[in-house]
mmCIF file of C-alpha atoms and ligand atoms in Angstrom:
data_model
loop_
_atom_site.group_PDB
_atom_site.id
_atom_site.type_symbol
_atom_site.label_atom_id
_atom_site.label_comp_id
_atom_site.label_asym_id
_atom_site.label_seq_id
_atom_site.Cartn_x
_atom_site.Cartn_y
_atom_site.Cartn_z
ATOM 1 C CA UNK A 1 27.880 7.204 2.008
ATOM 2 C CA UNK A 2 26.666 8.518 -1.033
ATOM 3 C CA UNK A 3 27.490 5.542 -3.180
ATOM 4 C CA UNK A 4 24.364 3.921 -1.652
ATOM 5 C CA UNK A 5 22.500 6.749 -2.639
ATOM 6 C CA UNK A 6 22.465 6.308 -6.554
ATOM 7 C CA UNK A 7 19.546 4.499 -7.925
ATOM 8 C CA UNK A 8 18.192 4.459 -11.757
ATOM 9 C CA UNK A 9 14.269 5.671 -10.712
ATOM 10 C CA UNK A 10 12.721 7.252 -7.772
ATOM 11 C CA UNK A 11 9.008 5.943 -7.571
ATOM 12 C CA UNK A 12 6.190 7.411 -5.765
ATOM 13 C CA UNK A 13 4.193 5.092 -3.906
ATOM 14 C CA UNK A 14 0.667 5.491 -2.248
ATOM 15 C CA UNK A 15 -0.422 3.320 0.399
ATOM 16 C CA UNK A 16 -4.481 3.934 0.911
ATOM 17 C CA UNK A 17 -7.576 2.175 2.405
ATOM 18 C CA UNK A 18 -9.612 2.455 5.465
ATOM 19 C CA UNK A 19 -8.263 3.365 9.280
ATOM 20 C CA UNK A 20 -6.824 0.377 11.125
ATOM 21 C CA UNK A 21 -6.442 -1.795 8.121
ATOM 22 C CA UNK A 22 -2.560 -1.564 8.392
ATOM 23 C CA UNK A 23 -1.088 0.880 6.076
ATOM 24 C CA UNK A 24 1.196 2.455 8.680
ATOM 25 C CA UNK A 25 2.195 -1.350 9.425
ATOM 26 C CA UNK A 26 2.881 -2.325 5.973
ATOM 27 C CA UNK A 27 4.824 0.614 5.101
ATOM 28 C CA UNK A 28 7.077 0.161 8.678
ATOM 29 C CA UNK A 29 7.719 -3.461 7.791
ATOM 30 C CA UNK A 30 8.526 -2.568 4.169
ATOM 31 C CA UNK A 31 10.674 0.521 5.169
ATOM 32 C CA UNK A 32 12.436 -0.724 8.356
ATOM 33 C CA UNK A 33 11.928 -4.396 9.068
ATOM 34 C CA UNK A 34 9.379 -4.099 12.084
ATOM 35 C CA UNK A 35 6.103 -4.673 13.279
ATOM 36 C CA UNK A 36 4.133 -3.629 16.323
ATOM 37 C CA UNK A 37 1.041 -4.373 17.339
ATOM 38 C CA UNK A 38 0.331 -0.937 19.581
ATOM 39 C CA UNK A 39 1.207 1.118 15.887
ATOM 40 C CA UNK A 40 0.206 4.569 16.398
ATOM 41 C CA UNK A 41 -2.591 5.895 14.464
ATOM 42 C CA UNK A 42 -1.400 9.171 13.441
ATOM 43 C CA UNK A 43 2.731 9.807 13.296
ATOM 44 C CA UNK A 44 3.384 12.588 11.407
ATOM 45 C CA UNK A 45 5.664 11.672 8.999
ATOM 46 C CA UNK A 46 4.858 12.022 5.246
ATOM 47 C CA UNK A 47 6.819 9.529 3.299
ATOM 48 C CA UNK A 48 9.507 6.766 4.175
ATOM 49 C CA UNK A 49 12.016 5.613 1.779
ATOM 50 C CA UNK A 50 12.836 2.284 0.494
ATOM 51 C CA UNK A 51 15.611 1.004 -2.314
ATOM 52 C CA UNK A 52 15.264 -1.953 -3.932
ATOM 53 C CA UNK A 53 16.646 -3.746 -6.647
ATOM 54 C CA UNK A 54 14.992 -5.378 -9.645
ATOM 55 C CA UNK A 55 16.609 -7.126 -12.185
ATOM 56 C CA UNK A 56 19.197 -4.771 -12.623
ATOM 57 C CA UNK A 57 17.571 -1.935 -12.307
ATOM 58 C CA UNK A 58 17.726 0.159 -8.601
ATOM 59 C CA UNK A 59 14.293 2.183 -7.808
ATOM 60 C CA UNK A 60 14.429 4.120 -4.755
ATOM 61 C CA UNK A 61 10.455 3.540 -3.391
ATOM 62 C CA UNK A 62 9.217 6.827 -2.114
ATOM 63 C CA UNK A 63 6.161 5.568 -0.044
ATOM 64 C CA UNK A 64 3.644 7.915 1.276
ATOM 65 C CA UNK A 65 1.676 7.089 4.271
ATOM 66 C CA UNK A 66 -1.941 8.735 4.547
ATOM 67 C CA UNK A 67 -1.086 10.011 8.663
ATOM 68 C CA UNK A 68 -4.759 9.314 9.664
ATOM 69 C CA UNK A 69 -6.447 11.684 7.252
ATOM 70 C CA UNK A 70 -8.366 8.589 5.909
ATOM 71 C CA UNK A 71 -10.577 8.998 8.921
ATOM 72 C CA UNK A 72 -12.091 11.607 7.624
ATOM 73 C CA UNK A 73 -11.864 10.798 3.860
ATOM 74 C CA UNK A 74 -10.214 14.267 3.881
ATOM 75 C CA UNK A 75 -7.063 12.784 1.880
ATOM 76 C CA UNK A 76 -6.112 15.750 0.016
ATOM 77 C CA UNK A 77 -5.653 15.999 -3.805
ATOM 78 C CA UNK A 78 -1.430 16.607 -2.992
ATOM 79 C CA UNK A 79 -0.909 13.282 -1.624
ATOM 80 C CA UNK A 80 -1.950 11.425 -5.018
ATOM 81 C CA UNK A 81 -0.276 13.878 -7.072
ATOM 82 C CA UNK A 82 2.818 12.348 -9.119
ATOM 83 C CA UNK A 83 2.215 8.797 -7.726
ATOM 84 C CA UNK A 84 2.790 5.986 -10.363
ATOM 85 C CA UNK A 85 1.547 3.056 -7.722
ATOM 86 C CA UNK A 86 -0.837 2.350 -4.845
ATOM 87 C CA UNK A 87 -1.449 -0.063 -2.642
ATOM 88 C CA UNK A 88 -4.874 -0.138 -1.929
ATOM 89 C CA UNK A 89 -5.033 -2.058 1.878
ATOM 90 C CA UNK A 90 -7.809 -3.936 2.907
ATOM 91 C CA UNK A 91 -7.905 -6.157 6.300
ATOM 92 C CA UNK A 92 -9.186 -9.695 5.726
ATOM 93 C CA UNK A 93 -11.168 -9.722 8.977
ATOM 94 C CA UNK A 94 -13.109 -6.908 8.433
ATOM 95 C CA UNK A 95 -15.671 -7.034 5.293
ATOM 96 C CA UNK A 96 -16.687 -3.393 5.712
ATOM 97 C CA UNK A 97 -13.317 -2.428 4.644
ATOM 98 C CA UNK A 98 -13.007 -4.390 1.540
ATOM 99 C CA UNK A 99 -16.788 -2.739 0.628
ATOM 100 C CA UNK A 100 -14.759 0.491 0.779
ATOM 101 C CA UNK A 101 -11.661 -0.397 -1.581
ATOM 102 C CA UNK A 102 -14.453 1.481 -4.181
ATOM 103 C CA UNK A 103 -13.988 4.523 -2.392
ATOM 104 C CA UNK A 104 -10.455 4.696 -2.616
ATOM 105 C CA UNK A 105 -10.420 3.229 -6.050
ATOM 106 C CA UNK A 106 -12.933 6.147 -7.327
ATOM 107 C CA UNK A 107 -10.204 8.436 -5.359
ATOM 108 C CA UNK A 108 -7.054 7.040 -7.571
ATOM 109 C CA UNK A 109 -9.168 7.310 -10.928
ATOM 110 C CA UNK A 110 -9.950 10.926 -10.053
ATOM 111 C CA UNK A 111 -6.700 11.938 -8.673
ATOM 112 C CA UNK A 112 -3.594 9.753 -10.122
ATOM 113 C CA UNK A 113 -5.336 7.912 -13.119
ATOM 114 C CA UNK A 114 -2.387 6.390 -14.528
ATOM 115 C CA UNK A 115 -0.869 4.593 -11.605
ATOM 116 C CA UNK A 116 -0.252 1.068 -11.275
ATOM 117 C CA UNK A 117 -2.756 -0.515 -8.537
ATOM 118 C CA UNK A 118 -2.399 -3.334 -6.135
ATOM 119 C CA UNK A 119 -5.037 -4.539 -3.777
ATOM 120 C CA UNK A 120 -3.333 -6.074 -1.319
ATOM 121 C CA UNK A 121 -5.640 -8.352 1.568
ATOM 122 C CA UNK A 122 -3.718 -7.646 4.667
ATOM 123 C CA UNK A 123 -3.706 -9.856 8.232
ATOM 124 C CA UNK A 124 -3.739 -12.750 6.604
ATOM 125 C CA UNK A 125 -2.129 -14.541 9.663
ATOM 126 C CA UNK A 126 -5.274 -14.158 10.914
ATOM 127 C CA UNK A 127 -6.882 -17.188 9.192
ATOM 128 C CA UNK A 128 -9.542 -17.892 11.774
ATOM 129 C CA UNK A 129 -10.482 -14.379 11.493
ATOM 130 C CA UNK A 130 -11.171 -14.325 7.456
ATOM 131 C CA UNK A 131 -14.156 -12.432 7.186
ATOM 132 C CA UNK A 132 -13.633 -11.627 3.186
ATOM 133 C CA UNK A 133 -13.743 -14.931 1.129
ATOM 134 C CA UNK A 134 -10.527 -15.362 -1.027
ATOM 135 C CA UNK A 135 -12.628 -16.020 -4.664
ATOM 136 C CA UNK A 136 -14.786 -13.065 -3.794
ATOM 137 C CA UNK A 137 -11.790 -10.405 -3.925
ATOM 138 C CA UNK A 138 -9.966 -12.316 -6.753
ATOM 139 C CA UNK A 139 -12.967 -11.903 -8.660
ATOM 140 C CA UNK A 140 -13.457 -8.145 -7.847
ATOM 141 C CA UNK A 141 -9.544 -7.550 -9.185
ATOM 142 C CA UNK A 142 -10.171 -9.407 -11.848
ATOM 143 C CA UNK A 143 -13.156 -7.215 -12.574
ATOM 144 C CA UNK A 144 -11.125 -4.409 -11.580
ATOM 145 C CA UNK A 145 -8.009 -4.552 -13.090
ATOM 146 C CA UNK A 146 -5.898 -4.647 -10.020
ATOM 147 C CA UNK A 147 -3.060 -7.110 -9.685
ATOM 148 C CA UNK A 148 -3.900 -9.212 -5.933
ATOM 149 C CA UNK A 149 -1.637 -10.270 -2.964
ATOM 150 C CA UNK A 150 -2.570 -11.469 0.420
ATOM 151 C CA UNK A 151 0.053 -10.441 3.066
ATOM 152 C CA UNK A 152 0.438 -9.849 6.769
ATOM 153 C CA UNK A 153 2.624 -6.807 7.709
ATOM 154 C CA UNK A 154 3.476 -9.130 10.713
ATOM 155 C CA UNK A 155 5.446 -11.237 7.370
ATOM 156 C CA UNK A 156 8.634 -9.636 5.825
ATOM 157 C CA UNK A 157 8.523 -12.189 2.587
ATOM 158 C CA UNK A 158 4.664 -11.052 1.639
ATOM 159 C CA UNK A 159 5.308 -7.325 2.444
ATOM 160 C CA UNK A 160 8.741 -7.341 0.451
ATOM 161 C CA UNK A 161 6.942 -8.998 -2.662
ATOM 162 C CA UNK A 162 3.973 -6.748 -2.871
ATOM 163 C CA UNK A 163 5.972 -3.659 -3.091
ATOM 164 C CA UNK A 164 8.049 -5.348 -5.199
ATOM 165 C CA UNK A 165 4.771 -6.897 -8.030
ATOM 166 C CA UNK A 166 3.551 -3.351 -7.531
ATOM 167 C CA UNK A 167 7.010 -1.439 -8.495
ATOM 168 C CA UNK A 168 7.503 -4.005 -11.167
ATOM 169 C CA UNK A 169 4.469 -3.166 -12.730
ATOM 170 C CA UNK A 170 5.610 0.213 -12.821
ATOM 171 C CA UNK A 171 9.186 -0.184 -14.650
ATOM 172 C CA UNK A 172 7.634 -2.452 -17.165
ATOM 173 C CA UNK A 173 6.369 0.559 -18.716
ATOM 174 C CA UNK A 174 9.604 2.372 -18.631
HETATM 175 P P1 LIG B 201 -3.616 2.040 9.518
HETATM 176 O O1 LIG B 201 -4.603 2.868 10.270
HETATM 177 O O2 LIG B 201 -4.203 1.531 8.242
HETATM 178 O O3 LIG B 201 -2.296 2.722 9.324
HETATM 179 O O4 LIG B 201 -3.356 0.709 10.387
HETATM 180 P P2 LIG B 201 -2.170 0.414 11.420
HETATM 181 O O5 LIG B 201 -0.920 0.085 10.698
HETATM 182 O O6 LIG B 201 -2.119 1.510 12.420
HETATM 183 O O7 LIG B 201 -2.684 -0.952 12.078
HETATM 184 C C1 LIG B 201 -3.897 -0.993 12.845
HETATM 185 C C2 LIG B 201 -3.792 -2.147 13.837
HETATM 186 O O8 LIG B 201 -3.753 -3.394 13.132
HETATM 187 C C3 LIG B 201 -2.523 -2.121 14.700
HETATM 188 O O9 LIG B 201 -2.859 -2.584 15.988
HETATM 189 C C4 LIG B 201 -1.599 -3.080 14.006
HETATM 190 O O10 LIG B 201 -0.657 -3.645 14.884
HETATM 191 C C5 LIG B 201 -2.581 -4.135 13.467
HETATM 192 N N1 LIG B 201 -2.105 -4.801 12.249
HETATM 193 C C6 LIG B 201 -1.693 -4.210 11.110
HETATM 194 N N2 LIG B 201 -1.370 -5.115 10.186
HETATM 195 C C7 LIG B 201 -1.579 -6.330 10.747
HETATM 196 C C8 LIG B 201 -1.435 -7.684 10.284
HETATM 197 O O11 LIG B 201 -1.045 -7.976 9.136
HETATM 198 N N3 LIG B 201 -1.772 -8.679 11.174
HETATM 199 C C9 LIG B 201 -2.209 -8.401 12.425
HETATM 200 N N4 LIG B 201 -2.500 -9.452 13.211
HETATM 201 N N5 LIG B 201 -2.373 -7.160 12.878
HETATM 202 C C10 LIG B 201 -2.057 -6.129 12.063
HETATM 203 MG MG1 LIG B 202 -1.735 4.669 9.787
#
């Protein structure tokens, strides 16, 4: 009904980083509760939608899903366009990935300058697996600027709350 429809802001939200490092994961567990482990690579869509509440304020989270084009660092100039946050993914058990959160940070400051940033160590309920020490990417953010979460897109709690730091972040400049 269209009651649950009405919401005070309409965020757009990027979710970037490498292939495989669980974007499409993230955004499935933010957007619809769920998790699988065979997640296709490439599905088509563009953007899912997510409304939650803060304080007392409703944002509708627009959240735009790269559909594999980060393969080929061929994410066009339209997908960053009008976003006011990112999640910039990296996976925990895979260094080269977290080497490449520059890329995709040198990508934001070209192409959405002004939006909020989150880098967000995903798989973390992979703790055997840890390839990326903790200190040494709280120490890049720091150096960065980013806020920093670890999550698992396996976990509903640490997906929830990054999306949720990340659009705070956001309406404390409105
Ligand atoms: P994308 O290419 O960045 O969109 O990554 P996907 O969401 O397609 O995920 C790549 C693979 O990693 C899939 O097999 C997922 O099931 C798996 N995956 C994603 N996030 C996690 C996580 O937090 N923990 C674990 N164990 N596997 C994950
Ligand atoms: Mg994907």
């Amino acid at each position: 009904p269209l009651v649950d429809e009405r919401y005070d802001y309409l965020f757009k939200l990027l979710v970037v980083g490498d292939s495989a490092v669980g974007k499409t994961s993230l955004l499935q567990q933010f957007c619809f509760e769920r998790f699988s482990l065979d997640q296709k690579s490439t599905i088509g869509v563009e953007f899912y939608t997510k409304t939650i509440a803060i304080a007392d304020q409703v944002v509708k989270c627009q959240c735009w899903d790269t559909a594999g084009q980060e393969r080929y660092r061929s994410v066009t100039p339209s997908f960053y366009r009008g976003a006011l946050g990112v999640v910039i993914v990296y996976d925990s058990t895979f260094v080269k990935s977290f080497e490449n959160v520059q890329f995709w940070l040198n990508q934001i400051q070209q192409y959405c300058p002004s939006a909020k940033l989150l880098l967000l160590s995903n798989k973390t309920d992979l703790p055997d697996l840890r390839a990326v020490p903790l200190d040494v990417a709280q120490t890049y953010a720091e150096e960065q600027n980013l806020a920093f979460v670890e999550a698992s897109a396996k976990d509903l709690t640490s997906v929830t709350s990054a999306f949720t730091t990340l659009t705070s972040l956001i309406l404390a400049d409105k």
